[in-house]
PDB file of C-alpha atoms in Angstrom:
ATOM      1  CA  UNK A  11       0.000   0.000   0.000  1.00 45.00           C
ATOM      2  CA  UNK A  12       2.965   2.214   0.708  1.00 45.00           C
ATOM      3  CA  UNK A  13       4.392   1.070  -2.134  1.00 44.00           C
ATOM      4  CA  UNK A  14       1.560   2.397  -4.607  1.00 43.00           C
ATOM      5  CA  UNK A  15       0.901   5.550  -2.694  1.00 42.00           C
ATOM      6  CA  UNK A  16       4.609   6.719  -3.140  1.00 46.00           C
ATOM      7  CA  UNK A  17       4.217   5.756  -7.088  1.00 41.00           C
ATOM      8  CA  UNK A  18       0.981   7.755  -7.484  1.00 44.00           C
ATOM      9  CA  UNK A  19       2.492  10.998  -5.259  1.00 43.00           C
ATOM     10  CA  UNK A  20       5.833  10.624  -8.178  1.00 38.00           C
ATOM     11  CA  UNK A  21       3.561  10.274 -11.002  1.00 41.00           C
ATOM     12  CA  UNK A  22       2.021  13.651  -9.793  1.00 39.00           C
ATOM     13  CA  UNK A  23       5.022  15.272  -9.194  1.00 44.00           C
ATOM     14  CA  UNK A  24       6.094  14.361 -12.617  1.00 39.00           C
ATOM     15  CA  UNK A  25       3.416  15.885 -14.379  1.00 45.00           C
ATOM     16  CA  UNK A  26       3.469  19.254 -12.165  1.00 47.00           C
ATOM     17  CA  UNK A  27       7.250  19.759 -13.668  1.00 45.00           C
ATOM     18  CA  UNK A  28       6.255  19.077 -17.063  1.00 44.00           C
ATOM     19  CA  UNK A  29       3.377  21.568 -17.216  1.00 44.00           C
ATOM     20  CA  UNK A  30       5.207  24.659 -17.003  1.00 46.00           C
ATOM     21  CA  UNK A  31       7.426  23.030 -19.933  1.00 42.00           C
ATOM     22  CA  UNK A  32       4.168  22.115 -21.639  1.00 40.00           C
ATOM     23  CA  UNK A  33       3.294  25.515 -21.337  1.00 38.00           C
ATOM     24  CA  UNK A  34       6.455  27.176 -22.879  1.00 41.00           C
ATOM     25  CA  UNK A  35       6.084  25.298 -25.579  1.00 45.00           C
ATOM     26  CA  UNK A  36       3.005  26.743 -26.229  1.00 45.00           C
ATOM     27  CA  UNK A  37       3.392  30.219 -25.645  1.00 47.00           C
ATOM     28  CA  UNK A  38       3.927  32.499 -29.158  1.00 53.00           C
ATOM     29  CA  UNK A  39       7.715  33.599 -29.573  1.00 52.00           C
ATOM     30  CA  UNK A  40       8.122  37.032 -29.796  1.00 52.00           C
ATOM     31  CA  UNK A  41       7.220  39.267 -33.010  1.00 54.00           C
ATOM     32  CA  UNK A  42      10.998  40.012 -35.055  1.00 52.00           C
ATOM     33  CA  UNK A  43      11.011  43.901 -36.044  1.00 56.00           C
ATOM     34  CA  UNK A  44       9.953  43.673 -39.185  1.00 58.00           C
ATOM     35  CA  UNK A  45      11.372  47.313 -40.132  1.00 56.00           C
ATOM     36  CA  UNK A  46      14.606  46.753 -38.917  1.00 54.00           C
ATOM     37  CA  UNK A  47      14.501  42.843 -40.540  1.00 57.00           C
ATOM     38  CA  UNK A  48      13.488  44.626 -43.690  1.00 55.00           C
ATOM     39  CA  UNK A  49      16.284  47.113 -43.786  1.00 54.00           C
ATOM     40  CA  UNK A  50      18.645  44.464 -42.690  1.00 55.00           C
ATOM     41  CA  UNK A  51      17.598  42.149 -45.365  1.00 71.00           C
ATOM     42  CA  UNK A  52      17.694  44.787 -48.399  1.00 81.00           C
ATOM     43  CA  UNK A  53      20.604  45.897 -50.474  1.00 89.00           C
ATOM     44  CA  UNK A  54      21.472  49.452 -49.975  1.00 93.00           C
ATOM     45  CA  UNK A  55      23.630  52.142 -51.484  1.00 93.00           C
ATOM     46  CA  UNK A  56      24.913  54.699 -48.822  1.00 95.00           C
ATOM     47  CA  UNK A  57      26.565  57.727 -50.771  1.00 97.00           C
ATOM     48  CA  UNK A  58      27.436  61.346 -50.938  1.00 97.00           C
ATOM     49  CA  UNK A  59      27.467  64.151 -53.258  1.00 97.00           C
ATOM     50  CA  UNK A  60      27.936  68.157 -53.422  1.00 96.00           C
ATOM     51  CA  UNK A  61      26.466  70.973 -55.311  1.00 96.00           C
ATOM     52  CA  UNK A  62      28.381  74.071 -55.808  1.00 95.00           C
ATOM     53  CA  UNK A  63      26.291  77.595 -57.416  1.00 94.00           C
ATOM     54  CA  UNK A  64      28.883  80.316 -58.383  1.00 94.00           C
ATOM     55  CA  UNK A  65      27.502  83.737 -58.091  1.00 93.00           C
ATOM     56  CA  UNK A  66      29.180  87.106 -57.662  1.00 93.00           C
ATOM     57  CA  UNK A  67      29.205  88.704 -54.262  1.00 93.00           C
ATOM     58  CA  UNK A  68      26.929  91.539 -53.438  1.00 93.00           C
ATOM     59  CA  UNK A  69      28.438  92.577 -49.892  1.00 93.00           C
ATOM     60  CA  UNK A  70      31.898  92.592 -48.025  1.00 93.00           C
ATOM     61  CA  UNK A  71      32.848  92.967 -44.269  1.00 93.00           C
ATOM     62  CA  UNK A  72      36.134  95.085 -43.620  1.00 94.00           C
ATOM     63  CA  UNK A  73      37.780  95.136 -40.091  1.00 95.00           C
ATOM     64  CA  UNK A  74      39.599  98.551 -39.537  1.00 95.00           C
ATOM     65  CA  UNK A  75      40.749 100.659 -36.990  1.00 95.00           C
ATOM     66  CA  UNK A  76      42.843 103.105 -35.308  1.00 97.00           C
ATOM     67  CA  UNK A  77      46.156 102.636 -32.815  1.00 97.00           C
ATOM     68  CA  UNK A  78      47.355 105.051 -30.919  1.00 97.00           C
ATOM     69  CA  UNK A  79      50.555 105.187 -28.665  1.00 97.00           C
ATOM     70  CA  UNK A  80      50.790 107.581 -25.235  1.00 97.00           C
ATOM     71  CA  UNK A  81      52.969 107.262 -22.282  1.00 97.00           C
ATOM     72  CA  UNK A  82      49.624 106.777 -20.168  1.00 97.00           C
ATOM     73  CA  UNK A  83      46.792 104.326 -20.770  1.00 96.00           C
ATOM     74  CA  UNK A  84      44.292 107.500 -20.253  1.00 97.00           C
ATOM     75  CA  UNK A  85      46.313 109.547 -22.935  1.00 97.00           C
ATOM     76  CA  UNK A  86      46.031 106.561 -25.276  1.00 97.00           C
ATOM     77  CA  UNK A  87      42.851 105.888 -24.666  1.00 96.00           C
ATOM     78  CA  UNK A  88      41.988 109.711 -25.144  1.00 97.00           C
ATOM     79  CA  UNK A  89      43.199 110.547 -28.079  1.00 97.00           C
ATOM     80  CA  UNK A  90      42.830 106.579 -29.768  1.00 96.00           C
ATOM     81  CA  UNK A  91      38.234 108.240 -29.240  1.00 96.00           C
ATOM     82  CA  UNK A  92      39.127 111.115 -30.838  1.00 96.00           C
ATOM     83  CA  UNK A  93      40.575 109.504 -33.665  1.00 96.00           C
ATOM     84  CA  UNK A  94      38.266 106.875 -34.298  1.00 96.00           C
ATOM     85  CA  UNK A  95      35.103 109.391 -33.734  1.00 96.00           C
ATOM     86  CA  UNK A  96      36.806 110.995 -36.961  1.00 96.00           C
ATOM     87  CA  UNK A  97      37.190 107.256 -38.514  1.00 96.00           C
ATOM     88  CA  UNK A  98      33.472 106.951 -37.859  1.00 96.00           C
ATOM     89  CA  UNK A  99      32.453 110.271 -38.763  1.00 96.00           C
ATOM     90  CA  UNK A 100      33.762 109.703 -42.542  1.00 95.00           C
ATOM     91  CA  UNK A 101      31.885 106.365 -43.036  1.00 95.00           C
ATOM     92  CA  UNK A 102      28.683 107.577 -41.831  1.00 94.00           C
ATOM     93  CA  UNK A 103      29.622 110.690 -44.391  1.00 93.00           C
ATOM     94  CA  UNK A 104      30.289 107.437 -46.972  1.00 91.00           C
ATOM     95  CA  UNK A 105      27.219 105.996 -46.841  1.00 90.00           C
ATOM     96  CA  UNK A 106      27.436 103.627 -44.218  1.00 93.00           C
ATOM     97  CA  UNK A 107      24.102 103.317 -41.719  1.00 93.00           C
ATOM     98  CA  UNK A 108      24.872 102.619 -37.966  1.00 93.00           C
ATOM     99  CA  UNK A 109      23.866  99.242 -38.153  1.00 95.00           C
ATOM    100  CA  UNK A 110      26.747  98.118 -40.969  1.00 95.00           C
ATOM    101  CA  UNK A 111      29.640  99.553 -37.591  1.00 95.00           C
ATOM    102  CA  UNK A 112      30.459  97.149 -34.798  1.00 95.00           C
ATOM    103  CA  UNK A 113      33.223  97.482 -32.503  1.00 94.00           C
ATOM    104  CA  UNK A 114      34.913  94.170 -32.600  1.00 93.00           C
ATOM    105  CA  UNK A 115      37.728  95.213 -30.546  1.00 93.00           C
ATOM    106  CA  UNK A 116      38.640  97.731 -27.936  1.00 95.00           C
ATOM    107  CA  UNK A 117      42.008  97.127 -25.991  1.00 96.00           C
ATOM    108  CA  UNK A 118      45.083  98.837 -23.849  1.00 96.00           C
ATOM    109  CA  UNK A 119      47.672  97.364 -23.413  1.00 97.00           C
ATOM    110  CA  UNK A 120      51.634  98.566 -21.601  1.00 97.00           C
ATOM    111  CA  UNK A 121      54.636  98.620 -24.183  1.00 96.00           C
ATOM    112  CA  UNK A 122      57.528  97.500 -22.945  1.00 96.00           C
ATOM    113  CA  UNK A 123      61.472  97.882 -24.118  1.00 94.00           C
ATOM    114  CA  UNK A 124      63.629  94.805 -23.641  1.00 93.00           C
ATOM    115  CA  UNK A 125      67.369  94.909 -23.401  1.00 91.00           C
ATOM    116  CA  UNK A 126      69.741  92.213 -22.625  1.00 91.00           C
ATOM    117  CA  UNK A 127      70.256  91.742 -18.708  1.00 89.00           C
ATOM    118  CA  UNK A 128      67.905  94.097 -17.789  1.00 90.00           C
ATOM    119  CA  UNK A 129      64.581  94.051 -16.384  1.00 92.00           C
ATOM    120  CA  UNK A 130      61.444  95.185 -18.908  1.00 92.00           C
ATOM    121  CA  UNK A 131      61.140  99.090 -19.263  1.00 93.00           C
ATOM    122  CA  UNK A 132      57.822 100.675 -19.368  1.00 95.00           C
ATOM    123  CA  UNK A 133      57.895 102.832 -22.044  1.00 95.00           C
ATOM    124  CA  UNK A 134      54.026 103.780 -22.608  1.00 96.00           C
ATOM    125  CA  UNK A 135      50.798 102.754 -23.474  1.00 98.00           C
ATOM    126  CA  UNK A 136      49.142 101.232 -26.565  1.00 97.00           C
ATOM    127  CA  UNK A 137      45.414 101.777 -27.213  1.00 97.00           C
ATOM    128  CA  UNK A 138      43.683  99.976 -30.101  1.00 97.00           C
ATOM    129  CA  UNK A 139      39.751  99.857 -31.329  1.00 96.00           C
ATOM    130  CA  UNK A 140      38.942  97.948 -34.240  1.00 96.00           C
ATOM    131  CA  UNK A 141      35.529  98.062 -36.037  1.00 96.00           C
ATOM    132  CA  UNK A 142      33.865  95.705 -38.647  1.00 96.00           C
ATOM    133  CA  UNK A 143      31.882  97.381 -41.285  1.00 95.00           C
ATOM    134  CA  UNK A 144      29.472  95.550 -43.567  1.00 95.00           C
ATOM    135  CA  UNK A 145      29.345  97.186 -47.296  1.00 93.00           C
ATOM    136  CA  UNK A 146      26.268  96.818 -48.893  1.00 93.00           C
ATOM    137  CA  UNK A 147      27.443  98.806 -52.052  1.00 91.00           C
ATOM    138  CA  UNK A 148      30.371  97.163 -53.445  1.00 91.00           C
ATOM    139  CA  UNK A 149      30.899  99.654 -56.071  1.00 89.00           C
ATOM    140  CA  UNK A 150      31.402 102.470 -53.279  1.00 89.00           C
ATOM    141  CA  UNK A 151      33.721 100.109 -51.013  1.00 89.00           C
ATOM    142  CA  UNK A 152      36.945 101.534 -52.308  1.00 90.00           C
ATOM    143  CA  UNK A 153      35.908 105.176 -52.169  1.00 90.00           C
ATOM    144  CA  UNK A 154      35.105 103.690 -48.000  1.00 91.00           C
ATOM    145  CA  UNK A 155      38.378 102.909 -47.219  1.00 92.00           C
ATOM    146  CA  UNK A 156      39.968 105.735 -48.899  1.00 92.00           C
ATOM    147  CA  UNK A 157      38.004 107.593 -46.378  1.00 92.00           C
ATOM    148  CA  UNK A 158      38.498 105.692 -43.302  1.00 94.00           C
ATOM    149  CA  UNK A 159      42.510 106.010 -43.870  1.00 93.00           C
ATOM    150  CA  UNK A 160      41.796 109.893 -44.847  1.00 93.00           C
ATOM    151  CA  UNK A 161      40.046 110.382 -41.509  1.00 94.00           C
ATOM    152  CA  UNK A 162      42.961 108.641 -39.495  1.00 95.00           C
ATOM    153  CA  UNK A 163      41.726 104.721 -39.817  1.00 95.00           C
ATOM    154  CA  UNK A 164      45.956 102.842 -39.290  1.00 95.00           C
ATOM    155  CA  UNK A 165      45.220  99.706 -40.292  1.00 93.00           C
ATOM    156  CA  UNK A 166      42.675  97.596 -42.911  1.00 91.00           C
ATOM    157  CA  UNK A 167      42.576  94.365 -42.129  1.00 87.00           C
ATOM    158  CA  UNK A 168      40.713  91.059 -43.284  1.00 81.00           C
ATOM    159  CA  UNK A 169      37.782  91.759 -46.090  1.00 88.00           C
ATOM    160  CA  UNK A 170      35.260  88.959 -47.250  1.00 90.00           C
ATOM    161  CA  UNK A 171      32.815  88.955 -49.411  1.00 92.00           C
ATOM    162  CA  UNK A 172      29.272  87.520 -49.180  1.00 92.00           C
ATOM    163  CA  UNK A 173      25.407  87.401 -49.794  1.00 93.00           C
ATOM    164  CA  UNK A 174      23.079  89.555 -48.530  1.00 93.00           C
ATOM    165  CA  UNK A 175      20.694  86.544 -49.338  1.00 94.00           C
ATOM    166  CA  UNK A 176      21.949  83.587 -50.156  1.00 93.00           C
ATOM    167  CA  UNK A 177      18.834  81.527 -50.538  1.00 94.00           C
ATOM    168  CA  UNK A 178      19.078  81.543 -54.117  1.00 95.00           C
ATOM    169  CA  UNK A 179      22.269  80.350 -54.433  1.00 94.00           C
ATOM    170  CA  UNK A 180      22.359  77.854 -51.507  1.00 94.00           C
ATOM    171  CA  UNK A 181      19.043  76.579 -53.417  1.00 96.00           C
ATOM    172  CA  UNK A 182      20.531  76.378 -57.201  1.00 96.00           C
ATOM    173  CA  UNK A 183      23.432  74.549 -55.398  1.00 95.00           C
ATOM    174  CA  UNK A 184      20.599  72.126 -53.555  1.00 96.00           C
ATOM    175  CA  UNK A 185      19.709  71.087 -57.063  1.00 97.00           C
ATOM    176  CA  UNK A 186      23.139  70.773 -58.363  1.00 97.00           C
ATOM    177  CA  UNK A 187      23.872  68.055 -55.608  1.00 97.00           C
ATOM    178  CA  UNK A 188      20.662  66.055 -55.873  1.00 97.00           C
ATOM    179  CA  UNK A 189      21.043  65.180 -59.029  1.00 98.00           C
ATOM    180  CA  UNK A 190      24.977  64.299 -58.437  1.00 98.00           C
ATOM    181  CA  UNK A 191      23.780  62.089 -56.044  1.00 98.00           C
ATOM    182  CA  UNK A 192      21.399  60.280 -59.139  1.00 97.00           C
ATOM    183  CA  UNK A 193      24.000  60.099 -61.262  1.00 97.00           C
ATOM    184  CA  UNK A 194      25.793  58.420 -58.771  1.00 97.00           C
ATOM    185  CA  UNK A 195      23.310  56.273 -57.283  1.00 97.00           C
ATOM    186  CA  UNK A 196      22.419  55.294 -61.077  1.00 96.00           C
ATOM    187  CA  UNK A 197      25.759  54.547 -61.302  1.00 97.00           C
ATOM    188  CA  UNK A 198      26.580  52.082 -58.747  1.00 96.00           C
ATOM    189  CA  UNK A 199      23.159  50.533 -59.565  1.00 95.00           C
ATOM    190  CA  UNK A 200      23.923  49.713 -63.188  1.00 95.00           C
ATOM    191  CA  UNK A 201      27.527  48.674 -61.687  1.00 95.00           C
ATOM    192  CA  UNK A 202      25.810  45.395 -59.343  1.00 93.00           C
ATOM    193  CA  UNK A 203      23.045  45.182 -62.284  1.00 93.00           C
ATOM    194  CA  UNK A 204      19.991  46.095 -59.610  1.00 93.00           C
ATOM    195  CA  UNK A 205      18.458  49.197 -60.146  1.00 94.00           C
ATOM    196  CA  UNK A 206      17.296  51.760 -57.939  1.00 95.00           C
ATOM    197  CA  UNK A 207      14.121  50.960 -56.252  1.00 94.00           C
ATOM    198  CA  UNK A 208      13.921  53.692 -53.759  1.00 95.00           C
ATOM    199  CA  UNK A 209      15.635  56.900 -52.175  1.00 96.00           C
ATOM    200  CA  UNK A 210      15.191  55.946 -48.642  1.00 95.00           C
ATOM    201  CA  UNK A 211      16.907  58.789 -46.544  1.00 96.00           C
ATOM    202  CA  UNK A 212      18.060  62.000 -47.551  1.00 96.00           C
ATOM    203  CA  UNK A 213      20.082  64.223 -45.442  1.00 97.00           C
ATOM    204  CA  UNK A 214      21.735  67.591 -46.007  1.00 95.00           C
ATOM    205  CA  UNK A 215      25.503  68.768 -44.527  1.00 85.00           C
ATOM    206  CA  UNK A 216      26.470  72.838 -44.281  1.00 71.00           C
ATOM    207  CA  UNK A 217      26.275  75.329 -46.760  1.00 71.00           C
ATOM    208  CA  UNK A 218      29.571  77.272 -47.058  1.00 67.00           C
ATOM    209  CA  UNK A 219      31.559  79.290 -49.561  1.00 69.00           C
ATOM    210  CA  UNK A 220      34.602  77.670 -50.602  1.00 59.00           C
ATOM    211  CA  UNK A 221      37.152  80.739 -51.499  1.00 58.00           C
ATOM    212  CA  UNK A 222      40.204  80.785 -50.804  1.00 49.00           C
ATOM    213  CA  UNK A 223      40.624  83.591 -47.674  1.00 47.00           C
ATOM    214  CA  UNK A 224      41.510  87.047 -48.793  1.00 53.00           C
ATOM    215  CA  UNK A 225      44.577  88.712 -48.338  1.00 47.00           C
ATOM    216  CA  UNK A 226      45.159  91.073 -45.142  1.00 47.00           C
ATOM    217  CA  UNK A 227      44.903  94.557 -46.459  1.00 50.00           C
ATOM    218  CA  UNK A 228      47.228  96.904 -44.623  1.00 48.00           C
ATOM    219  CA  UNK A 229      46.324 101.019 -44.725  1.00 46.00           C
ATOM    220  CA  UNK A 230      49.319 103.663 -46.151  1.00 46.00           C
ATOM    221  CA  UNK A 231      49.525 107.282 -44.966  1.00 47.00           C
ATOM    222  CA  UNK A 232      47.212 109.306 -46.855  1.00 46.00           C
ATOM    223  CA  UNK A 233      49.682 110.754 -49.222  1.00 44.00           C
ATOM    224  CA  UNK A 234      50.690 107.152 -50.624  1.00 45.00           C
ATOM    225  CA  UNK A 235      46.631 107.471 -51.990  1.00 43.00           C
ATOM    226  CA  UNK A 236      46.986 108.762 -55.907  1.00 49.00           C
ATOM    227  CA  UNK A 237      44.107 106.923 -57.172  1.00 58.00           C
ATOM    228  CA  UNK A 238      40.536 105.418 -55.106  1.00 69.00           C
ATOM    229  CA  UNK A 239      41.918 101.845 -53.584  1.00 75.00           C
ATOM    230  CA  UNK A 240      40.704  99.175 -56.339  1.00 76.00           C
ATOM    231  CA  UNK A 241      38.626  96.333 -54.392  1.00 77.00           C
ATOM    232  CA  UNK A 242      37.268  93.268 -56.395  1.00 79.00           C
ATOM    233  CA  UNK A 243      34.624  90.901 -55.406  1.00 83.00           C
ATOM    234  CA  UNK A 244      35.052  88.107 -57.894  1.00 82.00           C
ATOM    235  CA  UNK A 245      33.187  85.323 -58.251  1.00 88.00           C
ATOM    236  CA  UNK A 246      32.038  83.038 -54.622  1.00 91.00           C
ATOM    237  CA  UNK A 247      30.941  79.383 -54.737  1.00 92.00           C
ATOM    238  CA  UNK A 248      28.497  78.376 -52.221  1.00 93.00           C
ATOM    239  CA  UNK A 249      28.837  74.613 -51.978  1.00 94.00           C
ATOM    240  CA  UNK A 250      26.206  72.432 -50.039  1.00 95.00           C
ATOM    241  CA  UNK A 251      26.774  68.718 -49.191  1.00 96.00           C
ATOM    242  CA  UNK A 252      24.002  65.747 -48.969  1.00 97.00           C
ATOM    243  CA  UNK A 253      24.249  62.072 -47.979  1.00 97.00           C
ATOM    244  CA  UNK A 254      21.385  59.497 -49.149  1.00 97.00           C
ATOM    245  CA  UNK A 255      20.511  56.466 -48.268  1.00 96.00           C
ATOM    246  CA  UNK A 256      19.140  54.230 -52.054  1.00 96.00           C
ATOM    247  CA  UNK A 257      17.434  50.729 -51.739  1.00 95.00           C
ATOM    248  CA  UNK A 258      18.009  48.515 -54.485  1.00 95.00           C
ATOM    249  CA  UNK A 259      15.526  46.264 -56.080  1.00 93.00           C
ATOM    250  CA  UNK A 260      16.390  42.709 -55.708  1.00 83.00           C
TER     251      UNK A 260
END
């Protein structure tokens, strides 16, 4: 009787183990992602291309200004404002509106004399204030500096040219890359003999113009000035960049 009773209690122990099992088995297995399977299981061209639209520029942005040397820090300072109020004076008298003049810089600094053995020697004070007009009428530009430098302006630094809007162009050059990226999707395509089902993902990099910088312009005394300063614009090329992302038929 013992004997049977202990068989029946391992039969049921038997069948409680097995019936989670039993029910693993039955339970559905999970759902793949069928949007990452799908990517995963297409062939795909992954490529680049660039657009460039050349236009000619229709604004520039000089940095001038004035330095003056005193043997105090006040005396620089004093007579680098009365110097640059002149400066401003003539290229408000130019044409020049008070939003196209920012003061980029406005420093004063000691000046020192160094000789061998010896300790540093003050010897005054240097005051310098830069400012960063934006030309709007390129044709006028030269007659500008001309009459900064006239009106006291020592130095004419870094000039660039640019767009007042560059929609246009950043747009023409838009185009221009698309359809490099076509021809070069077409390409490849014909290359593994599948062609192009679909454009999957485009995406677009930054815009930029892609002159070389200009040269540092450096003011002469007033005299040296026989003729209006010549300043060309050229020709800019505003370049954009776009990656895409092509699925091939199979």
């Amino acid at each position: 009787m013992k004997t049977l009773l202990r068989a029946g209690a391992l039969s049921l122990a038997l069948m409680g183990a097995a019936a989670p099992a039993a029910l693993a088995q039955s339970a559905p297995a999970p759902a793949p992602d069928s949007a990452a399977d799908a990517v995963f299981q297409a062939t795909t061209l992954s490529l680049s291309a660039y657009g460039e639209a050349k236009v000619v520029p229709d604004m520039a942005t000089i940095t001038l200004g004035v330095t003056t040397d005193a043997p105090s820090a006040a005396q620089a300072l004093a007579a680098n404002a009365d110097q640059m109020a002149r400066v401003m004076a003539s290229l408000k008298r130019a044409g020049l509106a008070e939003r196209d003049l920012r003061t980029s810089q406005l420093s004063v600094n000691p000046q020192y004399a160094y000789e061998q053995n010896q300790p540093p020697r003050l010897t005054g004070y240097q005051a310098s204030n830069q400012v960063t007009i934006t030309a709007r009428d390129l044709k006028r530009l030269g007659q500008t500096v001309d009459a900064a430098v006239g009106a006291g302006a020592t130095n004419v630094n870094s000039i660039s040219f640019g767009l007042l809007d560059p929609t246009a162009a950043e747009n023409a050059a838009r185009l221009a890359a698309v359809r490099a990226l076509q021809a070069k999707a077409d390409l490849y395509a014909k290359a593994v003999g599948r062609p192009v089902l679909r454009l999957v993902n485009l995406s677009e990099g930054t815009s930029f113009d892609v002159r070389p910088p200009s040269p540092i312009m450096m003011a002469a005394p007033k005299a040296s000035f026989r003729a209006e300063t010549a300043v060309s614009p050229g020709e800019m090329q505003v370049r954009v960049d776009i990656t895409g992302l092509y699925e091939l038929a199979r």
